[in-house]
PDB file of C-alpha atoms in Angstrom:
ATOM      1  CA  VAL A 519     -12.246  14.566  18.018  1.00 83.00           C
ATOM      2  CA  CYS A 520     -10.357  14.394  14.835  1.00 89.00           C
ATOM      3  CA  SER A 521      -8.865  10.997  12.981  1.00 93.00           C
ATOM      4  CA  HIS A 522      -5.870  10.937  10.790  1.00 93.00           C
ATOM      5  CA  VAL A 523      -7.115   8.510   8.052  1.00 95.00           C
ATOM      6  CA  TYR A 524      -7.032   8.152   4.535  1.00 95.00           C
ATOM      7  CA  SER A 525      -9.342   5.129   3.276  1.00 96.00           C
ATOM      8  CA  ASP A 526     -12.795   5.380   2.747  1.00 98.00           C
ATOM      9  CA  ALA A 527     -13.420   2.698   4.937  1.00 98.00           C
ATOM     10  CA  GLY A 528     -11.460   4.255   7.599  1.00 98.00           C
ATOM     11  CA  VAL A 529     -13.245   7.480   7.551  1.00 98.00           C
ATOM     12  CA  ASN A 530     -16.527   5.731   7.696  1.00 98.00           C
ATOM     13  CA  ARG A 531     -15.202   3.842  10.635  1.00 98.00           C
ATOM     14  CA  ALA A 532     -13.993   7.180  12.374  1.00 98.00           C
ATOM     15  CA  ILE A 533     -17.465   8.936  11.708  1.00 98.00           C
ATOM     16  CA  ASP A 534     -19.187   5.806  13.263  1.00 98.00           C
ATOM     17  CA  GLY A 535     -16.910   6.463  16.253  1.00 97.00           C
ATOM     18  CA  GLY A 536     -18.119  10.022  16.751  1.00 96.00           C
ATOM     19  CA  VAL A 537     -15.150  11.818  15.004  1.00 96.00           C
ATOM     20  CA  LYS A 538     -16.036  15.462  13.817  1.00 96.00           C
ATOM     21  CA  SER A 539     -12.899  16.077  11.765  1.00 96.00           C
ATOM     22  CA  ILE A 540     -11.286  13.915   9.208  1.00 97.00           C
ATOM     23  CA  GLU A 541      -7.530  14.788   8.747  1.00 94.00           C
ATOM     24  CA  HIS A 542      -6.688  13.950   5.107  1.00 94.00           C
ATOM     25  CA  GLY A 543      -9.331  11.601   3.848  1.00 96.00           C
ATOM     26  CA  HIS A 544      -7.723  11.479   0.468  1.00 96.00           C
ATOM     27  CA  PHE A 545      -9.637   8.445  -0.585  1.00 97.00           C
ATOM     28  CA  ALA A 546     -12.932   9.186   0.682  1.00 98.00           C
ATOM     29  CA  THR A 547     -15.556   8.415  -2.090  1.00 98.00           C
ATOM     30  CA  GLU A 548     -18.255  10.899  -3.024  1.00 98.00           C
ATOM     31  CA  LYS A 549     -20.800   8.899  -0.901  1.00 98.00           C
ATOM     32  CA  THR A 550     -18.632   9.256   2.067  1.00 98.00           C
ATOM     33  CA  ILE A 551     -18.200  12.848   1.651  1.00 98.00           C
ATOM     34  CA  LYS A 552     -21.898  13.257   1.170  1.00 98.00           C
ATOM     35  CA  ARG A 553     -22.164  11.576   4.503  1.00 98.00           C
ATOM     36  CA  MET A 554     -19.778  14.033   6.040  1.00 98.00           C
ATOM     37  CA  ALA A 555     -21.772  16.958   4.881  1.00 98.00           C
ATOM     38  CA  ASP A 556     -25.162  15.554   5.853  1.00 98.00           C
ATOM     39  CA  GLU A 557     -23.513  14.824   9.480  1.00 98.00           C
ATOM     40  CA  GLY A 558     -21.544  18.145   9.699  1.00 97.00           C
ATOM     41  CA  ILE A 559     -18.298  16.388   9.793  1.00 97.00           C
ATOM     42  CA  TRP A 560     -15.354  18.382   8.413  1.00 97.00           C
ATOM     43  CA  LEU A 561     -12.622  17.422   6.001  1.00 97.00           C
ATOM     44  CA  SER A 562      -9.007  18.803   6.776  1.00 96.00           C
ATOM     45  CA  ILE A 563      -7.062  18.019   3.740  1.00 94.00           C
ATOM     46  CA  GLN A 564      -3.404  18.576   2.747  1.00 91.00           C
ATOM     47  CA  PRO A 565      -2.613  18.861  -1.060  1.00 91.00           C
ATOM     48  CA  PHE A 566      -0.334  16.268  -1.435  1.00 87.00           C
ATOM     49  CA  GLU A 567       1.147  16.574  -4.893  1.00 87.00           C
ATOM     50  CA  ALA A 568       4.817  16.608  -6.333  1.00 86.00           C
ATOM     51  CA  ASN A 569       6.329  19.883  -6.813  1.00 83.00           C
ATOM     52  CA  LYS A 570       9.386  21.874  -5.990  1.00 79.00           C
ATOM     53  CA  TYR A 571       8.670  21.279  -2.052  1.00 79.00           C
ATOM     54  CA  PHE A 572       7.742  17.838  -2.450  1.00 79.00           C
ATOM     55  CA  PRO A 573       9.672  15.471  -4.735  1.00 81.00           C
ATOM     56  CA  LYS A 574       7.881  12.809  -6.743  1.00 86.00           C
ATOM     57  CA  ALA A 575       7.647   9.414  -4.892  1.00 84.00           C
ATOM     58  CA  PRO A 576       8.884   6.212  -6.007  1.00 87.00           C
ATOM     59  CA  PRO A 577       6.297   4.243  -8.068  1.00 86.00           C
ATOM     60  CA  GLY A 578       4.118   2.099  -5.798  1.00 83.00           C
ATOM     61  CA  SER A 579       4.926   3.979  -2.643  1.00 82.00           C
ATOM     62  CA  LYS A 580       2.434   5.500  -0.144  1.00 76.00           C
ATOM     63  CA  GLY A 581       3.569   9.149  -1.576  1.00 79.00           C
ATOM     64  CA  ALA A 582       2.935   8.105  -5.374  1.00 87.00           C
ATOM     65  CA  ILE A 583      -0.508   6.789  -4.292  1.00 88.00           C
ATOM     66  CA  LEU A 584      -1.459  10.120  -2.729  1.00 86.00           C
ATOM     67  CA  ASP A 585      -0.123  12.355  -5.356  1.00 88.00           C
ATOM     68  CA  GLY A 586      -3.049  14.404  -6.500  1.00 90.00           C
ATOM     69  CA  ALA A 587      -5.828  12.260  -5.034  1.00 93.00           C
ATOM     70  CA  TRP A 588      -6.807  15.089  -2.840  1.00 94.00           C
ATOM     71  CA  ARG A 589      -8.081  17.228  -5.696  1.00 96.00           C
ATOM     72  CA  LYS A 590     -10.952  14.977  -6.178  1.00 97.00           C
ATOM     73  CA  THR A 591     -11.801  14.531  -2.583  1.00 97.00           C
ATOM     74  CA  LEU A 592     -11.816  18.255  -2.050  1.00 97.00           C
ATOM     75  CA  GLY A 593     -13.958  18.650  -5.455  1.00 97.00           C
ATOM     76  CA  TYR A 594     -16.374  16.373  -3.847  1.00 98.00           C
ATOM     77  CA  ALA A 595     -16.359  18.276  -0.594  1.00 97.00           C
ATOM     78  CA  ALA A 596     -17.043  21.521  -2.418  1.00 97.00           C
ATOM     79  CA  LYS A 597     -19.880  20.055  -4.468  1.00 98.00           C
ATOM     80  CA  ASN A 598     -21.517  18.531  -1.586  1.00 98.00           C
ATOM     81  CA  LYS A 599     -21.236  21.471   0.592  1.00 97.00           C
ATOM     82  CA  CYS A 600     -19.228  19.469   3.126  1.00 98.00           C
ATOM     83  CA  ASN A 601     -17.071  21.739   5.734  1.00 96.00           C
ATOM     84  CA  TYR A 602     -13.669  21.574   4.485  1.00 96.00           C
ATOM     85  CA  ALA A 603     -10.168  23.065   6.021  1.00 95.00           C
ATOM     86  CA  PHE A 604      -6.643  23.563   4.897  1.00 92.00           C
ATOM     87  CA  GLY A 605      -4.762  21.133   6.671  1.00 84.00           C
ATOM     88  CA  THR A 606      -1.093  20.316   6.929  1.00 77.00           C
ATOM     89  CA  ASP A 607       1.393  18.081   8.747  1.00 74.00           C
ATOM     90  CA  ILE A 608       4.463  20.150   8.133  1.00 75.00           C
ATOM     91  CA  LEU A 609       6.275  20.826  11.241  1.00 71.00           C
ATOM     92  CA  PHE A 610       9.844  21.656  12.194  1.00 75.00           C
ATOM     93  CA  SER A 611      10.987  22.154   8.787  1.00 77.00           C
ATOM     94  CA  ALA A 612      11.774  25.890   7.457  1.00 79.00           C
ATOM     95  CA  PHE A 613      11.907  24.496   3.736  1.00 79.00           C
ATOM     96  CA  TYR A 614       8.566  22.458   3.769  1.00 79.00           C
ATOM     97  CA  ALA A 615       6.908  25.258   5.965  1.00 78.00           C
ATOM     98  CA  SER A 616       7.802  27.680   3.123  1.00 78.00           C
ATOM     99  CA  GLY A 617       5.736  25.688   0.767  1.00 84.00           C
ATOM    100  CA  GLN A 618       2.531  25.886   2.450  1.00 86.00           C
ATOM    101  CA  ASN A 619       1.739  28.965   0.543  1.00 88.00           C
ATOM    102  CA  TYR A 620       2.340  26.963  -2.643  1.00 90.00           C
ATOM    103  CA  MET A 621       0.015  24.180  -1.470  1.00 90.00           C
ATOM    104  CA  LEU A 622      -2.637  26.875  -0.562  1.00 92.00           C
ATOM    105  CA  TYR A 623      -2.252  27.884  -4.192  1.00 94.00           C
ATOM    106  CA  LEU A 624      -2.990  24.464  -5.236  1.00 94.00           C
ATOM    107  CA  PHE A 625      -6.252  24.603  -3.568  1.00 94.00           C
ATOM    108  CA  SER A 626      -7.172  27.493  -5.732  1.00 96.00           C
ATOM    109  CA  GLU A 627      -6.806  25.394  -8.651  1.00 96.00           C
ATOM    110  CA  VAL A 628      -9.621  23.361  -7.444  1.00 96.00           C
ATOM    111  CA  LEU A 629     -11.776  26.078  -5.398  1.00 96.00           C
ATOM    112  CA  GLY A 630     -10.943  29.093  -7.217  1.00 97.00           C
ATOM    113  CA  PRO A 631      -9.231  32.149  -5.294  1.00 97.00           C
ATOM    114  CA  LEU A 632     -12.254  33.523  -3.401  1.00 96.00           C
ATOM    115  CA  ALA A 633     -13.061  29.955  -1.802  1.00 96.00           C
ATOM    116  CA  THR A 634      -9.445  29.312  -1.021  1.00 96.00           C
ATOM    117  CA  LEU A 635      -8.967  32.745   0.683  1.00 93.00           C
ATOM    118  CA  ARG A 636     -12.300  31.789   2.755  1.00 92.00           C
ATOM    119  CA  VAL A 637     -10.831  28.442   3.590  1.00 93.00           C
ATOM    120  CA  ALA A 638      -7.593  29.632   4.745  1.00 89.00           C
ATOM    121  CA  THR A 639      -9.182  32.387   7.009  1.00 87.00           C
ATOM    122  CA  SER A 640     -12.825  31.689   8.175  1.00 86.00           C
ATOM    123  CA  GLY A 641     -13.003  28.244   7.303  1.00 87.00           C
ATOM    124  CA  ASN A 642     -10.049  27.105   9.050  1.00 88.00           C
ATOM    125  CA  ALA A 643     -11.001  29.402  12.215  1.00 87.00           C
ATOM    126  CA  LYS A 644     -14.536  27.620  12.514  1.00 89.00           C
ATOM    127  CA  LEU A 645     -12.757  24.291  12.575  1.00 89.00           C
ATOM    128  CA  MET A 646     -10.067  25.675  15.455  1.00 86.00           C
ATOM    129  CA  ALA A 647     -13.068  26.836  17.481  1.00 86.00           C
ATOM    130  CA  MET A 648     -14.395  23.399  17.703  1.00 88.00           C
ATOM    131  CA  SER A 649     -11.572  22.359  19.971  1.00 85.00           C
ATOM    132  CA  GLY A 650     -13.508  24.093  22.818  1.00 82.00           C
ATOM    133  CA  GLU A 651     -11.318  24.785  26.153  1.00 83.00           C
ATOM    134  CA  ARG A 652      -8.398  23.912  24.037  1.00 82.00           C
ATOM    135  CA  ASN A 653      -8.726  26.641  21.598  1.00 80.00           C
ATOM    136  CA  PRO A 654      -5.827  29.143  22.446  1.00 79.00           C
ATOM    137  CA  TYR A 655      -7.865  32.010  20.728  1.00 80.00           C
ATOM    138  CA  ILE A 656     -10.984  31.498  22.769  1.00 82.00           C
ATOM    139  CA  GLN A 657     -10.974  35.087  23.869  1.00 85.00           C
ATOM    140  CA  ALA A 658     -12.077  36.668  20.662  1.00 84.00           C
ATOM    141  CA  PRO A 659     -13.465  35.573  17.276  1.00 83.00           C
ATOM    142  CA  LEU A 660     -11.125  34.580  14.600  1.00 81.00           C
ATOM    143  CA  GLY A 661     -11.630  34.449  10.820  1.00 79.00           C
ATOM    144  CA  VAL A 662     -13.883  37.596  10.817  1.00 81.00           C
ATOM    145  CA  ILE A 663     -13.076  41.245  10.428  1.00 78.00           C
ATOM    146  CA  LYS A 664     -15.193  43.053  12.948  1.00 83.00           C
ATOM    147  CA  PRO A 665     -14.359  45.070  16.303  1.00 86.00           C
ATOM    148  CA  GLY A 666     -12.950  42.829  18.968  1.00 85.00           C
ATOM    149  CA  ALA A 667     -11.942  39.834  16.514  1.00 84.00           C
ATOM    150  CA  TRP A 668      -8.382  38.820  16.449  1.00 83.00           C
ATOM    151  CA  ALA A 669      -6.702  39.174  13.100  1.00 80.00           C
ATOM    152  CA  ASP A 670      -3.294  39.348  11.470  1.00 84.00           C
ATOM    153  CA  VAL A 671      -3.101  41.638   8.400  1.00 87.00           C
ATOM    154  CA  VAL A 672      -1.175  40.710   5.273  1.00 91.00           C
ATOM    155  CA  LEU A 673      -1.115  43.619   2.640  1.00 93.00           C
ATOM    156  CA  VAL A 674      -0.258  42.217  -0.915  1.00 94.00           C
ATOM    157  CA  ASP A 675       1.146  43.832  -4.126  1.00 95.00           C
ATOM    158  CA  GLY A 676      -1.573  42.724  -6.257  1.00 95.00           C
ATOM    159  CA  ASN A 677      -5.084  41.069  -6.456  1.00 96.00           C
ATOM    160  CA  PRO A 678      -5.068  37.604  -5.264  1.00 94.00           C
ATOM    161  CA  LEU A 679      -8.547  37.103  -6.821  1.00 96.00           C
ATOM    162  CA  LYS A 680      -6.988  37.584 -10.312  1.00 96.00           C
ATOM    163  CA  ASP A 681      -3.489  36.491  -9.793  1.00 95.00           C
ATOM    164  CA  PHE A 682      -3.578  33.845  -6.902  1.00 95.00           C
ATOM    165  CA  LYS A 683       0.134  32.985  -7.577  1.00 93.00           C
ATOM    166  CA  LEU A 684       1.252  36.072  -5.475  1.00 93.00           C
ATOM    167  CA  ILE A 685       0.184  34.032  -2.414  1.00 91.00           C
ATOM    168  CA  TYR A 686       3.329  31.948  -2.879  1.00 89.00           C
ATOM    169  CA  GLN A 687       5.419  34.863  -3.812  1.00 89.00           C
ATOM    170  CA  TYR A 688       5.370  36.331  -0.435  1.00 86.00           C
ATOM    171  CA  GLU A 689       8.875  37.388  -0.053  1.00 89.00           C
ATOM    172  CA  ASP A 690       8.276  39.986  -2.959  1.00 92.00           C
ATOM    173  CA  LYS A 691       4.522  40.426  -2.943  1.00 94.00           C
ATOM    174  CA  PHE A 692       3.488  40.741   0.952  1.00 94.00           C
ATOM    175  CA  ASN A 693       4.608  44.179   1.623  1.00 95.00           C
ATOM    176  CA  LEU A 694       3.082  44.640   4.965  1.00 95.00           C
ATOM    177  CA  ILE A 695       2.491  41.722   7.578  1.00 92.00           C
ATOM    178  CA  ILE A 696       1.087  42.505  11.074  1.00 90.00           C
ATOM    179  CA  LYS A 697       0.869  39.741  13.408  1.00 86.00           C
ATOM    180  CA  ASP A 698      -0.405  40.037  17.131  1.00 80.00           C
ATOM    181  CA  GLY A 699      -0.483  43.932  16.603  1.00 82.00           C
ATOM    182  CA  ASP A 700       3.275  43.954  15.664  1.00 90.00           C
ATOM    183  CA  ILE A 701       4.608  45.066  12.315  1.00 93.00           C
ATOM    184  CA  ILE A 702       6.666  42.073  11.147  1.00 93.00           C
ATOM    185  CA  LYS A 703       7.463  43.307   7.587  1.00 94.00           C
ATOM    186  CA  ASN A 704       6.788  46.763   6.202  1.00 95.00           C
ATOM    187  CA  THR A 705       8.206  47.680   2.673  1.00 94.00           C
ATOM    188  CA  ILE A 706       5.509  50.403   1.733  1.00 90.00           C
ATOM    189  CA  ALA A 707       7.209  53.172   3.861  1.00 71.00           C
TER     190      ALA A 707
END
């Protein structure tokens, strides 16, 4: 069970009710994040922040209050070894969906490149696996590189551990994309 909640009190009520994944949780205190870590609760957080994909919200609005709040919360999660995932509410908009890689880049500003790559791959895979029979990928492991596992492959022009910005420069920097065994893009001929 997951709960879409922002406030510290709401996060604690959700945990009291048996929720195992907090979607957002932007205003959770460090004490609450520590509780989540101790109880194995996941934080699936989205980096709401004004940028070229998301305009600056009017002062006093919900968007203005959320702007950048995720950074402190994700920092608490990393510090307290709470399970965390890269979450998103972006659906049905090609423009906003194209900004998800930039949002992942924002994670790297808090976590660093390696931890961000882990959260986007094996971390999110572990959270998805908790969905049990609803998991559409239950036939094979995700988020690992081993025989029999399901994995998509992206070959990038550069080293994301040294320059994580290439993650959102996918049109130019993603040279090979293999999804479900099919080549989606290949510019390395």
